PDB file of C-alpha atoms in Angstrom:
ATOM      1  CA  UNK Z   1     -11.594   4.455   9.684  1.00  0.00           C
ATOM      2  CA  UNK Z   2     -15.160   5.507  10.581  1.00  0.00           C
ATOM      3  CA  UNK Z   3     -15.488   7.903   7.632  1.00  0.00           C
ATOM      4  CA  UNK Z   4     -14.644   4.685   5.330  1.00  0.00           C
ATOM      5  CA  UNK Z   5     -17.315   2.433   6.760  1.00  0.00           C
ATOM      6  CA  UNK Z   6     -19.800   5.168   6.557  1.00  0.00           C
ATOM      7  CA  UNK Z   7     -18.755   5.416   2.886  1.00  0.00           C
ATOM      8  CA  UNK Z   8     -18.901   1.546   2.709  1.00  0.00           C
ATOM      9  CA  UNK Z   9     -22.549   1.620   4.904  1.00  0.00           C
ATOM     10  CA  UNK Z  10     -24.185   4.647   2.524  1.00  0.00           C
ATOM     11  CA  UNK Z  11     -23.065   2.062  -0.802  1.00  0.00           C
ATOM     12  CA  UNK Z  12     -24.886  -0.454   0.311  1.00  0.00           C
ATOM     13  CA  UNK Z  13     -27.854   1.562   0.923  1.00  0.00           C
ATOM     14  CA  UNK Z  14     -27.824   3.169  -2.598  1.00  0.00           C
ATOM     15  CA  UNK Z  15     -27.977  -0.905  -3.585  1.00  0.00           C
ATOM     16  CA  UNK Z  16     -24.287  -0.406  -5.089  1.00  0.00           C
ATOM     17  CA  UNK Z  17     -23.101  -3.886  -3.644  1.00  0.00           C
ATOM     18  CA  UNK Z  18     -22.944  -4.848  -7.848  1.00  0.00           C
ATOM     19  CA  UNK Z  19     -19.165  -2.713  -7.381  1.00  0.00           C
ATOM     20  CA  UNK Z  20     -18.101  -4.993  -4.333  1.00  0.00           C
ATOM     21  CA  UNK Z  21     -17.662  -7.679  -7.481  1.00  0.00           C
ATOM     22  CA  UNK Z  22     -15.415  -5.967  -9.652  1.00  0.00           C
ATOM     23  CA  UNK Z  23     -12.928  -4.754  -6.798  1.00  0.00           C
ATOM     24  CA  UNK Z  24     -12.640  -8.058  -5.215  1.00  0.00           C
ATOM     25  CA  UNK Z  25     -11.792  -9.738  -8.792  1.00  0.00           C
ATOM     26  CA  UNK Z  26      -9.149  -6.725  -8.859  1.00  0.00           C
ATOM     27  CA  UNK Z  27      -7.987  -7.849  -5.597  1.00  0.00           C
ATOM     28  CA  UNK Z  28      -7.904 -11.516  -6.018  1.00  0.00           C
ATOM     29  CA  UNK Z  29      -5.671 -10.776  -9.674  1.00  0.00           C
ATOM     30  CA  UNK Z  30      -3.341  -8.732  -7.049  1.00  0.00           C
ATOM     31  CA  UNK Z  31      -3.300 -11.807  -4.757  1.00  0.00           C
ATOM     32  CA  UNK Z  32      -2.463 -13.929  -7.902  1.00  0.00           C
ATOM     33  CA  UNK Z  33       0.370 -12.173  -8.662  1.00  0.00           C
ATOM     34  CA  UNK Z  34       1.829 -11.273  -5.974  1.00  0.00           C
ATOM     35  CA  UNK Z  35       5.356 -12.527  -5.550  1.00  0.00           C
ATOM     36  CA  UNK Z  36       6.375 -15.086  -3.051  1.00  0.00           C
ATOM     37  CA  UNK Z  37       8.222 -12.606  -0.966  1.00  0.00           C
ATOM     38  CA  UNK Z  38       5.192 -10.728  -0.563  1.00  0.00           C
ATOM     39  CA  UNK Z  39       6.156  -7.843  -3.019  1.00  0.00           C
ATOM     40  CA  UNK Z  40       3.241  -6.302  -5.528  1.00  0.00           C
ATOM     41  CA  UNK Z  41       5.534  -5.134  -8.923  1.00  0.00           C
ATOM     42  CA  UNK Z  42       5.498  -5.287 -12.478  1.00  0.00           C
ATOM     43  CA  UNK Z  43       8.495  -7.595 -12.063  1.00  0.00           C
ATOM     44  CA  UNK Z  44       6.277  -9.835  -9.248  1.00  0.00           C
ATOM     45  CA  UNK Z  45       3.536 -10.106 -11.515  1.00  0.00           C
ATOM     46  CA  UNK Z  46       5.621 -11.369 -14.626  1.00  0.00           C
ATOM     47  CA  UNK Z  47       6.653 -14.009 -12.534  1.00  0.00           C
ATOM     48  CA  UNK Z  48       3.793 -15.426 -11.361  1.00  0.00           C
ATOM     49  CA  UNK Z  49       2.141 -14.777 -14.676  1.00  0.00           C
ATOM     50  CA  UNK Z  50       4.853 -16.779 -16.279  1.00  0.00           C
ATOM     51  CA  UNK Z  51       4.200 -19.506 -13.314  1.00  0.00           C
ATOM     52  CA  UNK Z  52       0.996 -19.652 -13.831  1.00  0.00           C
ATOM     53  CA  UNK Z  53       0.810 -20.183 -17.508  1.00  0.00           C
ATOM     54  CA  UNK Z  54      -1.549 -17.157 -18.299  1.00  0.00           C
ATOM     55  CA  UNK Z  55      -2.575 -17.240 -22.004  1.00  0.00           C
ATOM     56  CA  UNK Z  56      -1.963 -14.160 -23.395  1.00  0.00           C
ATOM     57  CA  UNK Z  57       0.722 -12.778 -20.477  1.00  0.00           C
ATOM     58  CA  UNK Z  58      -0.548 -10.481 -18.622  1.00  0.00           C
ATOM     59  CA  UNK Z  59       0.676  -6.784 -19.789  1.00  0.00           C
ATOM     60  CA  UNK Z  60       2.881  -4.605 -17.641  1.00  0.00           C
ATOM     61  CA  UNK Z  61       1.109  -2.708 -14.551  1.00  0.00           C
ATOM     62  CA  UNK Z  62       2.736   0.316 -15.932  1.00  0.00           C
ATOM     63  CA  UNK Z  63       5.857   0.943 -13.755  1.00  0.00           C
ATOM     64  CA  UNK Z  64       8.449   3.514 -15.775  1.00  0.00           C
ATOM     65  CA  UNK Z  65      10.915   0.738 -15.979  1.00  0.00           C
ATOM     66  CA  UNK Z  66      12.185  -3.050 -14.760  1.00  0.00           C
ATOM     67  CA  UNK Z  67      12.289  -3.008 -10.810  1.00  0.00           C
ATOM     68  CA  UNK Z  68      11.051   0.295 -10.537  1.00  0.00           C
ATOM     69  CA  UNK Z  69       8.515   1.416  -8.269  1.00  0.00           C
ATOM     70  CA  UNK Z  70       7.853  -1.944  -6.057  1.00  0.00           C
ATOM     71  CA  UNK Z  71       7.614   0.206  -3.008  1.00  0.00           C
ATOM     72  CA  UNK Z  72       4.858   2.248  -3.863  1.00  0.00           C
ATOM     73  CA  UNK Z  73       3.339  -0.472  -5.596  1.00  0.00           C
ATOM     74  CA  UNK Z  74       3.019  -2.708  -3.206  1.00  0.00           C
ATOM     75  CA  UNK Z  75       1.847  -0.214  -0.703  1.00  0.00           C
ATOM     76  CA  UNK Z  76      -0.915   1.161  -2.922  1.00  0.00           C
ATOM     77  CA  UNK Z  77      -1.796  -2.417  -3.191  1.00  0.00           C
ATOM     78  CA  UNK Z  78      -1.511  -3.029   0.840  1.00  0.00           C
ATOM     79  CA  UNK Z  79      -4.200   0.095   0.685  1.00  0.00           C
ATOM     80  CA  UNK Z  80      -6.320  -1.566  -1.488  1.00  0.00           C
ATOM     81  CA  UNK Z  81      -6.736  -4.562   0.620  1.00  0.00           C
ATOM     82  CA  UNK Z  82      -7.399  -2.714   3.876  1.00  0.00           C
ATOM     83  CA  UNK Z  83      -9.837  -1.139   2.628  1.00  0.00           C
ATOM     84  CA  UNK Z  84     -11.520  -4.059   1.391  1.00  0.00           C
ATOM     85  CA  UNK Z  85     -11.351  -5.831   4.459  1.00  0.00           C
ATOM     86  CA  UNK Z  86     -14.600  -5.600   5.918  1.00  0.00           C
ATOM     87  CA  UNK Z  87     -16.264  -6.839   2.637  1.00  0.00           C
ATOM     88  CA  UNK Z  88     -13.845  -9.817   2.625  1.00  0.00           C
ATOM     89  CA  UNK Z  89     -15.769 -11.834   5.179  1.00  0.00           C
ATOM     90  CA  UNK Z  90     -14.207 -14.974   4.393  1.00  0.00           C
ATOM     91  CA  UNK Z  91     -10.903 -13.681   4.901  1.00  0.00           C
ATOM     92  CA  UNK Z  92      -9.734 -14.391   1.292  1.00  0.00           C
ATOM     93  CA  UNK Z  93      -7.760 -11.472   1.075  1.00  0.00           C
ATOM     94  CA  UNK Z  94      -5.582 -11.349   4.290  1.00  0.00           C
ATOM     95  CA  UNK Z  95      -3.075 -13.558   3.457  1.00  0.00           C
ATOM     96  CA  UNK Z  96      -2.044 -11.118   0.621  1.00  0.00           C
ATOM     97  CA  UNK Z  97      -2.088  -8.086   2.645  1.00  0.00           C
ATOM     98  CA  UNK Z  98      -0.059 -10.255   5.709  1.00  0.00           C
ATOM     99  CA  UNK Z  99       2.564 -10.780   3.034  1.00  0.00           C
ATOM    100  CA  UNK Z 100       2.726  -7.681   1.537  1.00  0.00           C
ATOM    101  CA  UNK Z 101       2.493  -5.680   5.018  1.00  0.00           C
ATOM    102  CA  UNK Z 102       5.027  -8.198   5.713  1.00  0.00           C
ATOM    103  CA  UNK Z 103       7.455  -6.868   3.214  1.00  0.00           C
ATOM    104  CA  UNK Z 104       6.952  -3.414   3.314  1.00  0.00           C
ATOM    105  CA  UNK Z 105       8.025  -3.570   6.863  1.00  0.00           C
ATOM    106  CA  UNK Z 106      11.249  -5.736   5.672  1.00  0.00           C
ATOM    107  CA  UNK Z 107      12.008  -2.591   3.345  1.00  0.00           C
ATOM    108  CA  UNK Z 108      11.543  -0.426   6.210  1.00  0.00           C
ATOM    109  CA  UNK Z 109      15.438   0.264   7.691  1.00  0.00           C
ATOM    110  CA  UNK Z 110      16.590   0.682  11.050  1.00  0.00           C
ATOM    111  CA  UNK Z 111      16.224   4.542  11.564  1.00  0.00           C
ATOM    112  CA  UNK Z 112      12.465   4.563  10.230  1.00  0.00           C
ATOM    113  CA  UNK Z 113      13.470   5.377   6.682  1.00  0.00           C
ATOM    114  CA  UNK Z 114      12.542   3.588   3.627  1.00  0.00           C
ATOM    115  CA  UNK Z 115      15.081   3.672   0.406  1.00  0.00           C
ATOM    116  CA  UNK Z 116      13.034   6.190  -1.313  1.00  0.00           C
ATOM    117  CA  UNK Z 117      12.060   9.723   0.196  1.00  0.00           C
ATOM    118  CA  UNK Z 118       9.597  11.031  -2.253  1.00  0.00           C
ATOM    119  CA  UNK Z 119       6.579   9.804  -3.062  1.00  0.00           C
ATOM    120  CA  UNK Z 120       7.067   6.363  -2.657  1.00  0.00           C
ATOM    121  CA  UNK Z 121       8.237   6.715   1.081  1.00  0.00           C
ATOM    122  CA  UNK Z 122       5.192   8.363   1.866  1.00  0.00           C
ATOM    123  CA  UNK Z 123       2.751   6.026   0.626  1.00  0.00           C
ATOM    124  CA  UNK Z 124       4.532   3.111   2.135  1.00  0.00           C
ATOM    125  CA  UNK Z 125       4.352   4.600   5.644  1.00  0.00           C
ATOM    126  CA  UNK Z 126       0.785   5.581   4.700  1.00  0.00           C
ATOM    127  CA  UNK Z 127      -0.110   1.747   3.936  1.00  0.00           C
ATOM    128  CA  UNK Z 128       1.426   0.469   7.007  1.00  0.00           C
ATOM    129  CA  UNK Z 129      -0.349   3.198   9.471  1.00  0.00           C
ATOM    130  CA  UNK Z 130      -3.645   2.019   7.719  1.00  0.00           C
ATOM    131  CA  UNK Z 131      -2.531  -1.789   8.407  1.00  0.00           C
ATOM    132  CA  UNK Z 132      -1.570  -0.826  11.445  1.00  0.00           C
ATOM    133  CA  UNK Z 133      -4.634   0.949  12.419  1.00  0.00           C
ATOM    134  CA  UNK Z 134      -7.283  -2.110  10.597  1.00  0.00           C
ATOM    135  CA  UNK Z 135      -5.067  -4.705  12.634  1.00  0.00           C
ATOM    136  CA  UNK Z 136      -4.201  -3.884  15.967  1.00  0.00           C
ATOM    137  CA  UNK Z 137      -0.837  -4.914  15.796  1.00  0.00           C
ATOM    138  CA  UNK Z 138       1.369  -3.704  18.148  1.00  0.00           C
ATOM    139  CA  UNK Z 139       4.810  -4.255  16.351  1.00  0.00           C
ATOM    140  CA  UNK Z 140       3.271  -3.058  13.596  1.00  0.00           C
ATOM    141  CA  UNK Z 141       2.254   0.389  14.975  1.00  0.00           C
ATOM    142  CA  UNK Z 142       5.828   0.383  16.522  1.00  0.00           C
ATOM    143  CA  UNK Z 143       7.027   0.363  13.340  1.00  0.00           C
ATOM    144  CA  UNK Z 144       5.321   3.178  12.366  1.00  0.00           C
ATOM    145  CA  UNK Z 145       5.812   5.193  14.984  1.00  0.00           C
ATOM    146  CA  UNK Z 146       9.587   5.063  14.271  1.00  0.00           C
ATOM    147  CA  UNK Z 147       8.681   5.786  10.570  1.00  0.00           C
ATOM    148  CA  UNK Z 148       6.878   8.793  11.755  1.00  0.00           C
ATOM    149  CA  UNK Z 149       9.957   9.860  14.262  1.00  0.00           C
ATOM    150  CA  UNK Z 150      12.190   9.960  10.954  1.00  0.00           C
ATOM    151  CA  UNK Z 151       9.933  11.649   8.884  1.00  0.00           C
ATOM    152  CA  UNK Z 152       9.286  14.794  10.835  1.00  0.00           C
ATOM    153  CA  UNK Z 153      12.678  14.874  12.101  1.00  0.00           C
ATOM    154  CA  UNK Z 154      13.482  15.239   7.851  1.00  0.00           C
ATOM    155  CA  UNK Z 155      11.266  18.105   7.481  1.00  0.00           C
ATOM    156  CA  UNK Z 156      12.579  20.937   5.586  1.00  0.00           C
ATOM    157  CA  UNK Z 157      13.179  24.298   6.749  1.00  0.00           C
ATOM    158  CA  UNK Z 158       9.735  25.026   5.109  1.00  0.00           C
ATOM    159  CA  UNK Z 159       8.556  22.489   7.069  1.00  0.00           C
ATOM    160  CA  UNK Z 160       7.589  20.457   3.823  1.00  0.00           C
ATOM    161  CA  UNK Z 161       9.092  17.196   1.807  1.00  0.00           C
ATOM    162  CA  UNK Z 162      10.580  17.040  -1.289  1.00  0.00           C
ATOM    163  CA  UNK Z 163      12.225  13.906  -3.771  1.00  0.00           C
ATOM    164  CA  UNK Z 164      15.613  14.167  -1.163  1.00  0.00           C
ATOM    165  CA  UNK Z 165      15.970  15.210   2.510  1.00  0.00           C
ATOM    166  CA  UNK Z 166      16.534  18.420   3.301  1.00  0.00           C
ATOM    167  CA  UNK Z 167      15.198  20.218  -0.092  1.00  0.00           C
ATOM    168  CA  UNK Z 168      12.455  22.543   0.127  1.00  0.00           C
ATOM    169  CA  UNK Z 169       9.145  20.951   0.304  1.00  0.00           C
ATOM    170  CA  UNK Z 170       6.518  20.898  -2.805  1.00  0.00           C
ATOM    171  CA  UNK Z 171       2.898  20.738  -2.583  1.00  0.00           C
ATOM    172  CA  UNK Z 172       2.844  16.851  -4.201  1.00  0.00           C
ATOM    173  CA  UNK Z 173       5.172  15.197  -2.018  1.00  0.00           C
ATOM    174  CA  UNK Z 174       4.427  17.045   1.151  1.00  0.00           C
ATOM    175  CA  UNK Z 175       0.605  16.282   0.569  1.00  0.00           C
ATOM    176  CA  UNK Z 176       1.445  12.356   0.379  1.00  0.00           C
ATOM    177  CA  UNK Z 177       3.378  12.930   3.834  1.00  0.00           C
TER     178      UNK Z 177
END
């Protein structure tokens, strides 16, 4: 967290507040179409695009296929809005990442686990230690916690992660974890 606002403190020294513009008009077309659930997919999108009336529809966000890929999605998206938080000083922005923290957590089951271990796994449990760690919240960092517990008790015998439990760790998946 202090790294990022000296990153965010050194732009606005160099002047470069002109790129605060375009990532907060990619954040507000996340917030846009973002489904009601709180979710951040292709299939979300074309929803809300549809509701919306958007003339030409807006294009695919390039998942491989219909439903795919929501997870890690979403969480790249949660990302996205934490780190923008300290430029969004009127708060524009945190109802979107409240609703998409919100269902990340709802995809999180009992045991930790979330229903993909590769890549998208990770980057969900990434997103909500960085919401957890911008917001304070307690039930939040629970949650992680117990994500945390799962994942190194999942480790392979090489002590790395892989697309399924148990296999042999490679250098892409274990570096996300």
């Amino acid at each position: 967290e202090q790294r990022r606002l000296e990153q965010l403190e050194k732009l606005r020294q160099r002047a470069a507040s002109g790129l605060l513009e375009p990532i907060a008009g990619g954040l507000a077309w996340l917030a846009l179409h973002q489904g009601e659930d709180g979710e951040i997919s292709d299939d979300a999108a074309a929803v809300r695009c549809n509701a919306v009336a958007h003339t030409p529809p807006c294009t695919s966000m390039g998942g491989v296929g219909k439903g795919q890929n929501k997870l890690s999605a979403t969480a790249l998206a949660v990302l996205a809005f934490v780190d923008f938080r300290d430029q969004d000083l009127a708060g524009l922005f945190e109802p979107s990442l409240g609703a998409a923290t919100g269902w990340l957590r709802r995809q999180m089951k009992k045991d930790g686990s979330f229903p993909s271990a590769g890549y998208e796994g990770a980057i969900a449990l990434m997103a909500l230690g960085q919401a957890a760690r911008a917001s304070g919240s307690k039930p939040l960092l629970a949650d992680v916690e117990r994500g945390l517990a799962f994942v190194a008790a999942k480790a392979s015998s090489d002590g790395g992660y892989r697309y399924r439990w148990g296999d042999l760790g490679d250098l892409s998946v274990t570096g996300w974890y």
